[in-house]
PDB file of C-alpha atoms in Angstrom:
ATOM      1  CA  VAL K   5     104.565 169.205 105.502  1.00 58.00           C
ATOM      2  CA  ILE K   6     101.828 169.834 102.878  1.00 67.00           C
ATOM      3  CA  LEU K   7     100.446 166.225 103.548  1.00 64.00           C
ATOM      4  CA  GLY K   8     100.599 167.062 107.201  1.00 64.00           C
ATOM      5  CA  ILE K   9      98.406 169.966 106.412  1.00 66.00           C
ATOM      6  CA  VAL K  10      96.228 167.917 104.096  1.00 67.00           C
ATOM      7  CA  SER K  11      95.760 165.281 106.839  1.00 66.00           C
ATOM      8  CA  PHE K  12      94.940 167.821 109.486  1.00 64.00           C
ATOM      9  CA  VAL K  13      92.159 169.018 107.283  1.00 66.00           C
ATOM     10  CA  ILE K  14      90.811 165.488 106.156  1.00 68.00           C
ATOM     11  CA  CYS K  15      91.278 163.607 109.610  1.00 70.00           C
ATOM     12  CA  ASP K  16      89.365 164.274 112.756  1.00 67.00           C
ATOM     13  CA  THR K  17      92.038 165.966 114.906  1.00 67.00           C
ATOM     14  CA  SER K  18      90.163 165.785 117.948  1.00 73.00           C
ATOM     15  CA  ILE K  19      92.043 162.593 119.305  1.00 70.00           C
ATOM     16  CA  VAL K  20      95.366 164.599 118.428  1.00 71.00           C
ATOM     17  CA  ASN K  21      94.205 167.957 120.012  1.00 72.00           C
ATOM     18  CA  ASP K  22      93.366 166.202 123.183  1.00 76.00           C
ATOM     19  CA  SER K  23      96.601 164.539 123.467  1.00 73.00           C
ATOM     20  CA  ILE K  24      98.433 167.801 122.785  1.00 72.00           C
ATOM     21  CA  ILE K  25      96.450 169.463 125.391  1.00 73.00           C
ATOM     22  CA  SER K  26      97.016 166.700 128.002  1.00 72.00           C
ATOM     23  CA  TYR K  27     100.827 166.726 127.023  1.00 68.00           C
ATOM     24  CA  PHE K  28     101.033 170.447 127.755  1.00 69.00           C
ATOM     25  CA  ASP K  29      98.956 170.080 131.037  1.00 68.00           C
ATOM     26  CA  LEU K  30     101.644 168.099 132.247  1.00 64.00           C
ATOM     27  CA  PHE K  31     103.924 171.365 132.530  1.00 67.00           C
ATOM     28  CA  SER K  32     101.347 172.761 134.951  1.00 68.00           C
ATOM     29  CA  GLY K  33     102.453 170.641 137.567  1.00 70.00           C
ATOM     30  CA  ASP K  34     105.992 169.335 138.650  1.00 75.00           C
ATOM     31  CA  ILE K  35     107.863 168.015 135.975  1.00 74.00           C
ATOM     32  CA  ARG K  36     109.193 164.408 136.338  1.00 77.00           C
ATOM     33  CA  TYR K  37     112.709 164.887 134.789  1.00 79.00           C
ATOM     34  CA  GLY K  38     113.935 161.363 135.399  1.00 82.00           C
ATOM     35  CA  GLU K  39     110.919 159.848 133.675  1.00 81.00           C
ATOM     36  CA  SER K  40     110.810 162.401 130.870  1.00 80.00           C
ATOM     37  CA  ILE K  41     114.476 161.819 130.236  1.00 85.00           C
ATOM     38  CA  LEU K  42     114.259 158.210 130.162  1.00 87.00           C
ATOM     39  CA  ASN K  43     111.179 158.297 127.846  1.00 84.00           C
ATOM     40  CA  SER K  44     112.921 160.660 125.296  1.00 85.00           C
ATOM     41  CA  PHE K  45     115.982 158.541 125.326  1.00 89.00           C
ATOM     42  CA  CYS K  46     114.102 155.483 124.534  1.00 89.00           C
ATOM     43  CA  PHE K  47     112.085 156.966 121.752  1.00 87.00           C
ATOM     44  CA  SER K  48     115.147 158.396 120.156  1.00 88.00           C
ATOM     45  CA  PHE K  49     117.012 155.315 120.508  1.00 91.00           C
ATOM     46  CA  LYS K  50     114.119 153.248 118.964  1.00 91.00           C
ATOM     47  CA  ASN K  51     113.707 155.552 115.813  1.00 88.00           C
ATOM     48  CA  SER K  52     117.429 155.815 115.392  1.00 90.00           C
ATOM     49  CA  PHE K  53     118.165 152.051 115.766  1.00 92.00           C
ATOM     50  CA  PHE K  54     115.173 151.248 113.542  1.00 90.00           C
ATOM     51  CA  ILE K  55     116.750 153.505 110.726  1.00 90.00           C
ATOM     52  CA  PHE K  56     120.321 151.935 111.398  1.00 90.00           C
ATOM     53  CA  ILE K  57     119.232 148.494 111.281  1.00 90.00           C
ATOM     54  CA  CYS K  58     117.176 149.137 107.983  1.00 87.00           C
ATOM     55  CA  GLY K  59     120.529 150.032 106.301  1.00 85.00           C
ATOM     56  CA  LEU K  60     122.311 146.911 107.491  1.00 85.00           C
ATOM     57  CA  LEU K  61     119.477 144.720 106.412  1.00 84.00           C
ATOM     58  CA  VAL K  62     119.162 146.191 102.728  1.00 80.00           C
ATOM     59  CA  ILE K  63     115.372 147.124 103.307  1.00 80.00           C
ATOM     60  CA  GLY K  64     116.542 150.459 104.159  1.00 78.00           C
ATOM     61  CA  ILE K  65     116.312 151.172 100.348  1.00 82.00           C
ATOM     62  CA  VAL K  66     112.487 150.578 100.772  1.00 84.00           C
ATOM     63  CA  LEU K  67     111.454 151.673 104.203  1.00 84.00           C
ATOM     64  CA  THR K  68     113.781 154.654 104.599  1.00 84.00           C
ATOM     65  CA  PRO K  69     111.890 157.044 102.284  1.00 85.00           C
ATOM     66  CA  PHE K  70     108.660 155.887 103.866  1.00 86.00           C
ATOM     67  CA  LEU K  71     110.131 156.789 107.371  1.00 84.00           C
ATOM     68  CA  VAL K  72     111.183 160.106 106.214  1.00 83.00           C
ATOM     69  CA  ILE K  73     107.890 160.980 104.812  1.00 83.00           C
ATOM     70  CA  PHE K  74     105.999 159.618 107.628  1.00 83.00           C
ATOM     71  CA  LYS K  75     108.106 161.648 110.192  1.00 83.00           C
ATOM     72  CA  GLY K  76     107.431 164.763 108.151  1.00 81.00           C
ATOM     73  CA  ILE K  77     103.479 164.224 107.913  1.00 80.00           C
ATOM     74  CA  PHE K  78     103.623 163.430 111.740  1.00 80.00           C
ATOM     75  CA  ASP K  79     105.624 166.352 112.693  1.00 82.00           C
ATOM     76  CA  SER K  80     103.576 168.840 110.556  1.00 81.00           C
ATOM     77  CA  LEU K  81     100.368 167.429 111.950  1.00 79.00           C
ATOM     78  CA  VAL K  82     101.605 168.139 115.192  1.00 79.00           C
ATOM     79  CA  ILE K  83     102.774 171.671 114.564  1.00 82.00           C
ATOM     80  CA  ILE K  84      99.341 172.537 113.181  1.00 80.00           C
ATOM     81  CA  SER K  85      97.532 171.014 115.908  1.00 80.00           C
ATOM     82  CA  ILE K  86      99.670 172.936 118.574  1.00 80.00           C
ATOM     83  CA  ILE K  87      98.847 176.374 116.673  1.00 82.00           C
ATOM     84  CA  GLU K  88      95.131 175.203 116.544  1.00 80.00           C
ATOM     85  CA  CYS K  89      94.844 174.571 120.421  1.00 80.00           C
ATOM     86  CA  PHE K  90      96.912 177.427 121.785  1.00 80.00           C
ATOM     87  CA  HIS K  91      96.624 180.014 118.833  1.00 81.00           C
ATOM     88  CA  ILE K  92      99.083 182.847 119.501  1.00 83.00           C
ATOM     89  CA  LYS K  93     100.737 180.892 122.428  1.00 81.00           C
ATOM     90  CA  GLY K  94     100.764 177.925 119.931  1.00 80.00           C
ATOM     91  CA  LEU K  95     102.781 180.042 117.452  1.00 82.00           C
ATOM     92  CA  ILE K  96     105.339 180.766 120.422  1.00 83.00           C
ATOM     93  CA  LEU K  97     105.430 177.104 121.339  1.00 78.00           C
ATOM     94  CA  VAL K  98     105.761 175.933 117.760  1.00 80.00           C
ATOM     95  CA  PHE K  99     108.503 178.370 117.004  1.00 82.00           C
ATOM     96  CA  ILE K 100     110.685 177.058 120.216  1.00 78.00           C
ATOM     97  CA  LEU K 101     109.648 173.520 119.448  1.00 74.00           C
ATOM     98  CA  CYS K 102     110.552 173.851 115.944  1.00 72.00           C
ATOM     99  CA  LEU K 103     113.703 175.727 116.267  1.00 70.00           C
ATOM    100  CA  PHE K 104     115.249 173.619 118.830  1.00 73.00           C
ATOM    101  CA  SER K 105     113.809 170.245 118.816  1.00 80.00           C
ATOM    102  CA  ILE K 106     111.776 169.126 115.653  1.00 83.00           C
ATOM    103  CA  LEU K 107     114.125 170.561 113.131  1.00 85.00           C
ATOM    104  CA  VAL K 108     117.360 169.552 114.712  1.00 88.00           C
ATOM    105  CA  LYS K 109     116.081 166.047 115.463  1.00 88.00           C
ATOM    106  CA  ASN K 110     114.629 165.842 111.885  1.00 88.00           C
ATOM    107  CA  PHE K 111     118.073 166.843 110.438  1.00 91.00           C
ATOM    108  CA  ILE K 112     119.843 164.270 112.339  1.00 92.00           C
ATOM    109  CA  TYR K 113     117.184 161.629 111.335  1.00 91.00           C
ATOM    110  CA  LEU K 114     117.672 162.871 107.723  1.00 91.00           C
ATOM    111  CA  ILE K 115     121.521 162.229 108.055  1.00 93.00           C
ATOM    112  CA  LEU K 116     120.675 158.714 109.492  1.00 92.00           C
ATOM    113  CA  SER K 117     118.297 157.999 106.772  1.00 91.00           C
ATOM    114  CA  TYR K 118     120.702 159.254 104.129  1.00 91.00           C
ATOM    115  CA  TYR K 119     123.480 156.791 105.465  1.00 90.00           C
ATOM    116  CA  SER K 120     121.015 153.819 105.688  1.00 89.00           C
ATOM    117  CA  PHE K 121     119.800 154.384 102.316  1.00 88.00           C
ATOM    118  CA  ASN K 122     123.515 154.632 100.999  1.00 87.00           C
ATOM    119  CA  ILE K 123     124.705 151.463 102.702  1.00 86.00           C
ATOM    120  CA  SER K 124     121.427 149.423 101.552  1.00 86.00           C
ATOM    121  CA  ILE K 125     122.422 150.807  97.919  1.00 87.00           C
ATOM    122  CA  LYS K 126     126.070 149.755  98.104  1.00 83.00           C
ATOM    123  CA  GLU K 127     124.860 146.198  99.520  1.00 82.00           C
ATOM    124  CA  ILE K 128     122.439 145.671  96.552  1.00 84.00           C
ATOM    125  CA  LYS K 129     125.105 146.551  94.164  1.00 84.00           C
ATOM    126  CA  VAL K 130     127.403 144.277  95.463  1.00 81.00           C
ATOM    127  CA  ILE K 131     124.890 141.377  95.406  1.00 80.00           C
ATOM    128  CA  LYS K 132     124.041 142.390  91.635  1.00 85.00           C
ATOM    129  CA  GLU K 133     127.276 142.535  90.647  1.00 83.00           C
ATOM    130  CA  ASN K 134     128.514 139.281  92.560  1.00 77.00           C
ATOM    131  CA  LYS K 135     131.440 140.635  93.702  1.00 73.00           C
ATOM    132  CA  SER K 136     133.289 139.848  96.955  1.00 69.00           C
ATOM    133  CA  VAL K 137     133.858 143.113  98.804  1.00 68.00           C
ATOM    134  CA  HIS K 138     135.085 143.746 102.349  1.00 71.00           C
ATOM    135  CA  PHE K 139     132.422 145.790 104.141  1.00 72.00           C
ATOM    136  CA  LYS K 140     134.453 146.017 107.383  1.00 79.00           C
ATOM    137  CA  SER K 141     135.675 149.623 107.188  1.00 79.00           C
ATOM    138  CA  PHE K 142     132.325 150.668 105.452  1.00 78.00           C
ATOM    139  CA  TYR K 143     130.372 149.215 108.422  1.00 84.00           C
ATOM    140  CA  LYS K 144     132.871 150.537 110.838  1.00 88.00           C
ATOM    141  CA  ASN K 145     132.277 154.139 109.554  1.00 88.00           C
ATOM    142  CA  TYR K 146     128.558 153.559 109.645  1.00 88.00           C
ATOM    143  CA  ILE K 147     128.525 152.365 112.999  1.00 91.00           C
ATOM    144  CA  LEU K 148     131.034 155.409 114.098  1.00 93.00           C
ATOM    145  CA  ARG K 149     128.318 157.782 112.354  1.00 92.00           C
ATOM    146  CA  TYR K 150     125.467 156.124 114.013  1.00 93.00           C
ATOM    147  CA  ILE K 151     127.102 156.434 117.422  1.00 94.00           C
ATOM    148  CA  ILE K 152     128.179 160.251 116.995  1.00 95.00           C
ATOM    149  CA  LEU K 153     124.561 161.013 115.670  1.00 93.00           C
ATOM    150  CA  PHE K 154     122.919 159.223 118.293  1.00 93.00           C
ATOM    151  CA  ILE K 155     125.031 161.138 120.995  1.00 95.00           C
ATOM    152  CA  PHE K 156     123.737 164.406 119.443  1.00 94.00           C
ATOM    153  CA  LEU K 157     120.229 162.990 119.748  1.00 92.00           C
ATOM    154  CA  LEU K 158     120.833 162.500 123.408  1.00 92.00           C
ATOM    155  CA  PHE K 159     122.154 165.989 123.945  1.00 93.00           C
ATOM    156  CA  ILE K 160     119.259 167.304 122.207  1.00 91.00           C
ATOM    157  CA  ASN K 161     117.122 165.197 124.481  1.00 88.00           C
ATOM    158  CA  VAL K 162     118.594 166.624 127.565  1.00 90.00           C
ATOM    159  CA  PHE K 163     118.145 170.192 126.246  1.00 89.00           C
ATOM    160  CA  GLU K 164     114.699 169.429 125.295  1.00 83.00           C
ATOM    161  CA  VAL K 165     113.610 167.920 128.851  1.00 83.00           C
ATOM    162  CA  TYR K 166     115.694 170.320 131.142  1.00 85.00           C
ATOM    163  CA  ILE K 167     115.740 173.502 129.078  1.00 84.00           C
ATOM    164  CA  LEU K 168     112.692 173.697 126.647  1.00 82.00           C
ATOM    165  CA  SER K 169     110.258 172.027 129.115  1.00 79.00           C
ATOM    166  CA  ASN K 170     110.908 175.030 131.468  1.00 80.00           C
ATOM    167  CA  ILE K 171     110.622 177.532 128.642  1.00 80.00           C
ATOM    168  CA  ILE K 172     107.231 175.811 127.751  1.00 77.00           C
ATOM    169  CA  LYS K 173     106.172 175.767 131.287  1.00 77.00           C
ATOM    170  CA  TYR K 174     107.178 179.508 131.521  1.00 78.00           C
ATOM    171  CA  ILE K 175     104.936 180.216 128.337  1.00 75.00           C
ATOM    172  CA  ILE K 176     102.128 178.400 129.372  1.00 69.00           C
ATOM    173  CA  MET K 177     101.810 179.642 132.841  1.00 61.00           C
TER     174      MET K 177
END
């Protein structure tokens, strides 16, 4: 969060602000739910699947911390930019987005990152100790946890597109 604030102060945020304003301008017209839910599902799938694959390929021990840090910087930059663009309305929008969307999604991504990091450490220990270990049950649990967390992400995306978009539309109007 602190790095997001620092990057907001240091960087030229006009591009971010323009993107945020154009994003919220979409709410002034009719919301295309089908396209929005598809985009939201695709984005969540790409992020969660990338974290999942990092854990399977041992590179999760290196990439996962960077992914978590990047996600925190990006989300805090977006939050601060929304507040700057919309002032008091921005505080309300940020509260709604943070409470229901950003915090819950980040919590799920943190859990996925934890499991990704954990499986990478176990794989490295097995390689270092040159042991023969059956990962079948561990991978099975890892895949099951991924599926459960991804289903939660899908529910959050549906909530975000169908409910939060109408709340945001009401606040902006």
